[in-house]
């Protein structure tokens, strides 16, 4: 009988050791997971701003946007028909235009940021006679101001007769997570001239 008890006592030691080891490993795993989770949260905090800036740049420098051109062409036709030079802000003729801009860009901006950006939205979208595409976007966060970002966009421009590469530089300020308070592009004169001089 004593022999059996001794055998059982010996067999319990490895089991208890295994349980302790599992407990230690589980605790370590939880700490590791917690660290990974914190790292992911830190990355996510930065990602919201980068995602917003990237989305705006891609919408601005890929296209031209066919729906935007359709809407603005309709507005121009209505202006000719109504014999007016322009429509004032809030005019019913601009409702579809306003809605499209809001749907396209609104979610990426603060209220003031959107109001400031709106007059310059789709700046390089002029006609359907060419194509432009973002080849590369580099965004750098300032080391001294976490809300400030600078960017460089490589744009491929193509029409019926030629293909060119242009570089657009600019900056953005994100005072809220995932929201742009201000964004500005340094106008590329060569690209502007290329697009604006393209016959309709």
PDB file of C-alpha atoms in Angstrom:
ATOM      1  CA  UNK A   1       0.000   0.000   0.000  1.00  0.00           C
ATOM      2  CA  UNK A   2       2.850   2.354   0.901  1.00  0.00           C
ATOM      3  CA  UNK A   3       4.444   1.647  -2.447  1.00  0.00           C
ATOM      4  CA  UNK A   4       1.307   2.672  -4.287  1.00  0.00           C
ATOM      5  CA  UNK A   5       1.031   5.899  -2.281  1.00  0.00           C
ATOM      6  CA  UNK A   6       4.675   6.709  -3.003  1.00  0.00           C
ATOM      7  CA  UNK A   7       4.151   6.088  -6.674  1.00  0.00           C
ATOM      8  CA  UNK A   8       1.144   8.382  -6.669  1.00  0.00           C
ATOM      9  CA  UNK A   9       3.112  11.037  -4.830  1.00  0.00           C
ATOM     10  CA  UNK A  10       5.862  10.842  -7.406  1.00  0.00           C
ATOM     11  CA  UNK A  11       3.394  11.006 -10.272  1.00  0.00           C
ATOM     12  CA  UNK A  12       1.762  14.155  -8.862  1.00  0.00           C
ATOM     13  CA  UNK A  13       5.027  16.149  -8.937  1.00  0.00           C
ATOM     14  CA  UNK A  14       5.363  16.263 -12.737  1.00  0.00           C
ATOM     15  CA  UNK A  15       1.673  17.103 -13.074  1.00  0.00           C
ATOM     16  CA  UNK A  16       1.918  19.934 -10.564  1.00  0.00           C
ATOM     17  CA  UNK A  17       5.082  21.165 -12.271  1.00  0.00           C
ATOM     18  CA  UNK A  18       3.315  21.093 -15.611  1.00  0.00           C
ATOM     19  CA  UNK A  19       0.376  23.057 -14.204  1.00  0.00           C
ATOM     20  CA  UNK A  20       2.713  25.691 -12.742  1.00  0.00           C
ATOM     21  CA  UNK A  21       4.569  25.916 -16.048  1.00  0.00           C
ATOM     22  CA  UNK A  22       1.285  26.361 -17.957  1.00  0.00           C
ATOM     23  CA  UNK A  23       0.260  29.091 -15.545  1.00  0.00           C
ATOM     24  CA  UNK A  24       3.555  30.928 -16.014  1.00  0.00           C
ATOM     25  CA  UNK A  25       3.345  30.590 -19.801  1.00  0.00           C
ATOM     26  CA  UNK A  26      -0.242  31.824 -19.786  1.00  0.00           C
ATOM     27  CA  UNK A  27       0.743  34.848 -17.719  1.00  0.00           C
ATOM     28  CA  UNK A  28       3.619  35.617 -20.103  1.00  0.00           C
ATOM     29  CA  UNK A  29       1.346  35.185 -23.111  1.00  0.00           C
ATOM     30  CA  UNK A  30      -1.184  37.589 -21.619  1.00  0.00           C
ATOM     31  CA  UNK A  31       1.550  40.161 -21.023  1.00  0.00           C
ATOM     32  CA  UNK A  32       2.840  39.688 -24.584  1.00  0.00           C
ATOM     33  CA  UNK A  33      -0.677  39.998 -25.989  1.00  0.00           C
ATOM     34  CA  UNK A  34      -1.195  43.102 -23.885  1.00  0.00           C
ATOM     35  CA  UNK A  35       2.025  44.614 -25.255  1.00  0.00           C
ATOM     36  CA  UNK A  36       1.042  43.697 -28.827  1.00  0.00           C
ATOM     37  CA  UNK A  37      -2.387  45.199 -28.255  1.00  0.00           C
ATOM     38  CA  UNK A  38      -0.848  48.430 -26.976  1.00  0.00           C
ATOM     39  CA  UNK A  39       1.474  48.524 -29.984  1.00  0.00           C
ATOM     40  CA  UNK A  40      -1.460  48.025 -32.348  1.00  0.00           C
ATOM     41  CA  UNK A  41      -3.364  50.798 -30.593  1.00  0.00           C
ATOM     42  CA  UNK A  42      -0.385  53.124 -30.964  1.00  0.00           C
ATOM     43  CA  UNK A  43      -0.111  52.270 -34.660  1.00  0.00           C
ATOM     44  CA  UNK A  44      -3.858  52.736 -35.136  1.00  0.00           C
ATOM     45  CA  UNK A  45      -3.641  56.190 -33.572  1.00  0.00           C
ATOM     46  CA  UNK A  46      -1.204  57.268 -36.289  1.00  0.00           C
ATOM     47  CA  UNK A  47      -2.970  55.367 -39.040  1.00  0.00           C
ATOM     48  CA  UNK A  48      -6.176  57.415 -38.863  1.00  0.00           C
ATOM     49  CA  UNK A  49      -4.394  60.582 -39.921  1.00  0.00           C
ATOM     50  CA  UNK A  50      -2.324  58.840 -42.584  1.00  0.00           C
ATOM     51  CA  UNK A  51      -5.442  57.130 -43.959  1.00  0.00           C
ATOM     52  CA  UNK A  52      -7.340  60.412 -44.203  1.00  0.00           C
ATOM     53  CA  UNK A  53      -4.484  62.212 -45.960  1.00  0.00           C
ATOM     54  CA  UNK A  54      -3.876  59.287 -48.319  1.00  0.00           C
ATOM     55  CA  UNK A  55      -7.574  59.050 -49.220  1.00  0.00           C
ATOM     56  CA  UNK A  56      -7.768  62.752 -50.106  1.00  0.00           C
ATOM     57  CA  UNK A  57      -4.573  62.609 -52.171  1.00  0.00           C
ATOM     58  CA  UNK A  58      -5.785  59.545 -54.072  1.00  0.00           C
ATOM     59  CA  UNK A  59      -9.104  61.206 -54.860  1.00  0.00           C
ATOM     60  CA  UNK A  60      -7.365  64.387 -55.978  1.00  0.00           C
ATOM     61  CA  UNK A  61      -4.711  62.784 -58.163  1.00  0.00           C
ATOM     62  CA  UNK A  62      -6.496  59.830 -59.736  1.00  0.00           C
ATOM     63  CA  UNK A  63      -8.955  60.517 -62.481  1.00  0.00           C
ATOM     64  CA  UNK A  64     -10.354  62.707 -63.775  1.00  0.00           C
ATOM     65  CA  UNK A  65     -13.450  61.944 -61.717  1.00  0.00           C
ATOM     66  CA  UNK A  66     -16.222  61.275 -64.239  1.00  0.00           C
ATOM     67  CA  UNK A  67     -19.082  62.044 -61.854  1.00  0.00           C
ATOM     68  CA  UNK A  68     -17.540  65.354 -60.857  1.00  0.00           C
ATOM     69  CA  UNK A  69     -17.135  66.311 -64.527  1.00  0.00           C
ATOM     70  CA  UNK A  70     -20.729  65.290 -65.304  1.00  0.00           C
ATOM     71  CA  UNK A  71     -22.082  67.411 -62.462  1.00  0.00           C
ATOM     72  CA  UNK A  72     -19.987  70.474 -63.300  1.00  0.00           C
ATOM     73  CA  UNK A  73     -20.898  70.191 -66.987  1.00  0.00           C
ATOM     74  CA  UNK A  74     -24.585  70.150 -66.032  1.00  0.00           C
ATOM     75  CA  UNK A  75     -24.052  73.263 -63.926  1.00  0.00           C
ATOM     76  CA  UNK A  76     -22.319  75.057 -66.810  1.00  0.00           C
ATOM     77  CA  UNK A  77     -25.172  74.161 -69.161  1.00  0.00           C
ATOM     78  CA  UNK A  78     -27.692  75.485 -66.647  1.00  0.00           C
ATOM     79  CA  UNK A  79     -25.726  78.717 -66.298  1.00  0.00           C
ATOM     80  CA  UNK A  80     -25.830  79.197 -70.073  1.00  0.00           C
ATOM     81  CA  UNK A  81     -29.533  78.416 -70.124  1.00  0.00           C
ATOM     82  CA  UNK A  82     -30.224  80.775 -67.201  1.00  0.00           C
ATOM     83  CA  UNK A  83     -27.866  83.402 -68.667  1.00  0.00           C
ATOM     84  CA  UNK A  84     -25.867  83.844 -65.456  1.00  0.00           C
ATOM     85  CA  UNK A  85     -22.145  84.077 -64.795  1.00  0.00           C
ATOM     86  CA  UNK A  86     -22.230  82.099 -61.553  1.00  0.00           C
ATOM     87  CA  UNK A  87     -24.487  80.651 -58.886  1.00  0.00           C
ATOM     88  CA  UNK A  88     -24.235  81.880 -55.319  1.00  0.00           C
ATOM     89  CA  UNK A  89     -23.461  79.465 -52.496  1.00  0.00           C
ATOM     90  CA  UNK A  90     -26.579  77.596 -51.456  1.00  0.00           C
ATOM     91  CA  UNK A  91     -28.315  77.988 -54.834  1.00  0.00           C
ATOM     92  CA  UNK A  92     -30.528  74.954 -55.588  1.00  0.00           C
ATOM     93  CA  UNK A  93     -28.628  74.445 -58.845  1.00  0.00           C
ATOM     94  CA  UNK A  94     -25.548  73.582 -56.783  1.00  0.00           C
ATOM     95  CA  UNK A  95     -27.239  71.041 -54.489  1.00  0.00           C
ATOM     96  CA  UNK A  96     -26.027  67.950 -56.369  1.00  0.00           C
ATOM     97  CA  UNK A  97     -22.508  69.395 -56.558  1.00  0.00           C
ATOM     98  CA  UNK A  98     -22.450  70.161 -52.829  1.00  0.00           C
ATOM     99  CA  UNK A  99     -23.727  66.684 -51.986  1.00  0.00           C
ATOM    100  CA  UNK A 100     -21.085  65.023 -54.141  1.00  0.00           C
ATOM    101  CA  UNK A 101     -18.239  66.972 -52.569  1.00  0.00           C
ATOM    102  CA  UNK A 102     -19.554  66.195 -49.100  1.00  0.00           C
ATOM    103  CA  UNK A 103     -19.879  62.492 -49.898  1.00  0.00           C
ATOM    104  CA  UNK A 104     -16.411  62.344 -51.471  1.00  0.00           C
ATOM    105  CA  UNK A 105     -14.401  64.369 -48.971  1.00  0.00           C
ATOM    106  CA  UNK A 106     -16.472  65.265 -45.912  1.00  0.00           C
ATOM    107  CA  UNK A 107     -15.536  62.332 -43.692  1.00  0.00           C
ATOM    108  CA  UNK A 108     -11.813  63.117 -43.897  1.00  0.00           C
ATOM    109  CA  UNK A 109     -11.997  66.695 -42.612  1.00  0.00           C
ATOM    110  CA  UNK A 110     -12.926  68.733 -39.598  1.00  0.00           C
ATOM    111  CA  UNK A 111     -15.782  71.146 -40.297  1.00  0.00           C
ATOM    112  CA  UNK A 112     -13.456  74.110 -40.779  1.00  0.00           C
ATOM    113  CA  UNK A 113     -10.969  72.005 -42.700  1.00  0.00           C
ATOM    114  CA  UNK A 114     -13.619  70.909 -45.174  1.00  0.00           C
ATOM    115  CA  UNK A 115     -14.871  74.468 -45.695  1.00  0.00           C
ATOM    116  CA  UNK A 116     -11.320  75.626 -46.463  1.00  0.00           C
ATOM    117  CA  UNK A 117     -10.584  72.742 -48.800  1.00  0.00           C
ATOM    118  CA  UNK A 118     -13.868  72.699 -50.729  1.00  0.00           C
ATOM    119  CA  UNK A 119     -13.055  75.526 -53.200  1.00  0.00           C
ATOM    120  CA  UNK A 120      -9.936  73.638 -54.304  1.00  0.00           C
ATOM    121  CA  UNK A 121     -11.395  70.130 -54.508  1.00  0.00           C
ATOM    122  CA  UNK A 122     -10.780  68.333 -57.821  1.00  0.00           C
ATOM    123  CA  UNK A 123      -8.349  71.078 -58.840  1.00  0.00           C
ATOM    124  CA  UNK A 124      -6.678  68.953 -61.538  1.00  0.00           C
ATOM    125  CA  UNK A 125      -9.926  67.419 -62.849  1.00  0.00           C
ATOM    126  CA  UNK A 126     -10.670  69.323 -66.021  1.00  0.00           C
ATOM    127  CA  UNK A 127     -11.797  67.114 -68.926  1.00  0.00           C
ATOM    128  CA  UNK A 128     -11.983  63.463 -69.948  1.00  0.00           C
ATOM    129  CA  UNK A 129      -9.117  63.890 -72.442  1.00  0.00           C
ATOM    130  CA  UNK A 130      -6.358  62.656 -70.132  1.00  0.00           C
ATOM    131  CA  UNK A 131      -5.691  60.304 -67.257  1.00  0.00           C
ATOM    132  CA  UNK A 132      -3.734  60.799 -64.064  1.00  0.00           C
ATOM    133  CA  UNK A 133      -2.769  58.212 -61.497  1.00  0.00           C
ATOM    134  CA  UNK A 134      -0.855  58.271 -58.229  1.00  0.00           C
ATOM    135  CA  UNK A 135       2.291  56.182 -58.641  1.00  0.00           C
ATOM    136  CA  UNK A 136       3.607  56.788 -55.135  1.00  0.00           C
ATOM    137  CA  UNK A 137       2.599  58.718 -52.018  1.00  0.00           C
ATOM    138  CA  UNK A 138       5.076  59.483 -49.233  1.00  0.00           C
ATOM    139  CA  UNK A 139       3.787  61.061 -46.027  1.00  0.00           C
ATOM    140  CA  UNK A 140       6.085  62.137 -43.194  1.00  0.00           C
ATOM    141  CA  UNK A 141       4.980  63.158 -39.721  1.00  0.00           C
ATOM    142  CA  UNK A 142       6.859  66.067 -38.144  1.00  0.00           C
ATOM    143  CA  UNK A 143       9.171  65.088 -35.301  1.00  0.00           C
ATOM    144  CA  UNK A 144       8.334  68.303 -33.437  1.00  0.00           C
ATOM    145  CA  UNK A 145       4.590  68.593 -34.152  1.00  0.00           C
ATOM    146  CA  UNK A 146       2.635  65.333 -34.232  1.00  0.00           C
ATOM    147  CA  UNK A 147      -0.303  67.041 -35.995  1.00  0.00           C
ATOM    148  CA  UNK A 148       1.782  68.214 -38.954  1.00  0.00           C
ATOM    149  CA  UNK A 149       2.487  66.064 -42.006  1.00  0.00           C
ATOM    150  CA  UNK A 150       4.343  66.756 -45.241  1.00  0.00           C
ATOM    151  CA  UNK A 151       3.825  64.686 -48.363  1.00  0.00           C
ATOM    152  CA  UNK A 152       5.143  64.030 -51.851  1.00  0.00           C
ATOM    153  CA  UNK A 153       2.912  62.552 -54.552  1.00  0.00           C
ATOM    154  CA  UNK A 154       4.270  61.108 -57.788  1.00  0.00           C
ATOM    155  CA  UNK A 155       1.587  61.472 -60.467  1.00  0.00           C
ATOM    156  CA  UNK A 156       1.559  59.722 -63.821  1.00  0.00           C
ATOM    157  CA  UNK A 157      -0.132  61.886 -66.477  1.00  0.00           C
ATOM    158  CA  UNK A 158      -1.180  60.419 -69.808  1.00  0.00           C
ATOM    159  CA  UNK A 159      -3.043  61.716 -72.850  1.00  0.00           C
ATOM    160  CA  UNK A 160      -3.366  60.447 -76.416  1.00  0.00           C
ATOM    161  CA  UNK A 161       0.136  61.486 -77.396  1.00  0.00           C
ATOM    162  CA  UNK A 162       2.349  61.443 -74.308  1.00  0.00           C
ATOM    163  CA  UNK A 163       3.002  60.236 -70.787  1.00  0.00           C
ATOM    164  CA  UNK A 164       4.662  62.363 -68.139  1.00  0.00           C
ATOM    165  CA  UNK A 165       5.576  62.112 -64.460  1.00  0.00           C
ATOM    166  CA  UNK A 166       4.851  65.002 -62.120  1.00  0.00           C
ATOM    167  CA  UNK A 167       5.660  65.594 -58.472  1.00  0.00           C
ATOM    168  CA  UNK A 168       3.208  67.299 -56.135  1.00  0.00           C
ATOM    169  CA  UNK A 169       4.330  68.404 -52.680  1.00  0.00           C
ATOM    170  CA  UNK A 170       2.263  69.743 -49.819  1.00  0.00           C
ATOM    171  CA  UNK A 171       1.336  69.524 -46.186  1.00  0.00           C
ATOM    172  CA  UNK A 172      -1.564  68.676 -43.899  1.00  0.00           C
ATOM    173  CA  UNK A 173      -2.505  69.347 -40.301  1.00  0.00           C
ATOM    174  CA  UNK A 174      -4.646  66.829 -38.398  1.00  0.00           C
ATOM    175  CA  UNK A 175      -5.872  68.358 -35.113  1.00  0.00           C
ATOM    176  CA  UNK A 176      -8.256  65.438 -34.534  1.00  0.00           C
ATOM    177  CA  UNK A 177      -7.641  61.733 -35.036  1.00  0.00           C
ATOM    178  CA  UNK A 178      -8.443  60.865 -38.661  1.00  0.00           C
ATOM    179  CA  UNK A 179      -9.565  64.423 -39.480  1.00  0.00           C
ATOM    180  CA  UNK A 180      -7.696  66.986 -41.578  1.00  0.00           C
ATOM    181  CA  UNK A 181      -7.890  70.563 -40.351  1.00  0.00           C
ATOM    182  CA  UNK A 182      -5.899  71.969 -43.247  1.00  0.00           C
ATOM    183  CA  UNK A 183      -4.329  70.570 -46.389  1.00  0.00           C
ATOM    184  CA  UNK A 184      -2.469  72.412 -49.120  1.00  0.00           C
ATOM    185  CA  UNK A 185      -0.745  71.439 -52.344  1.00  0.00           C
ATOM    186  CA  UNK A 186       2.129  73.289 -53.924  1.00  0.00           C
ATOM    187  CA  UNK A 187       0.713  73.740 -57.416  1.00  0.00           C
ATOM    188  CA  UNK A 188       2.828  72.093 -60.087  1.00  0.00           C
ATOM    189  CA  UNK A 189       2.822  74.730 -62.816  1.00  0.00           C
ATOM    190  CA  UNK A 190       3.889  72.308 -65.564  1.00  0.00           C
ATOM    191  CA  UNK A 191       1.095  69.880 -64.764  1.00  0.00           C
ATOM    192  CA  UNK A 192      -1.438  72.688 -64.459  1.00  0.00           C
ATOM    193  CA  UNK A 193      -0.432  74.110 -67.844  1.00  0.00           C
ATOM    194  CA  UNK A 194      -0.516  70.653 -69.412  1.00  0.00           C
ATOM    195  CA  UNK A 195      -4.069  70.018 -68.208  1.00  0.00           C
ATOM    196  CA  UNK A 196      -5.530  73.490 -68.666  1.00  0.00           C
ATOM    197  CA  UNK A 197      -4.152  73.854 -72.190  1.00  0.00           C
ATOM    198  CA  UNK A 198      -5.551  70.504 -73.261  1.00  0.00           C
ATOM    199  CA  UNK A 199      -8.310  71.254 -75.784  1.00  0.00           C
ATOM    200  CA  UNK A 200     -11.843  70.145 -74.800  1.00  0.00           C
TER     201      UNK A 200
END
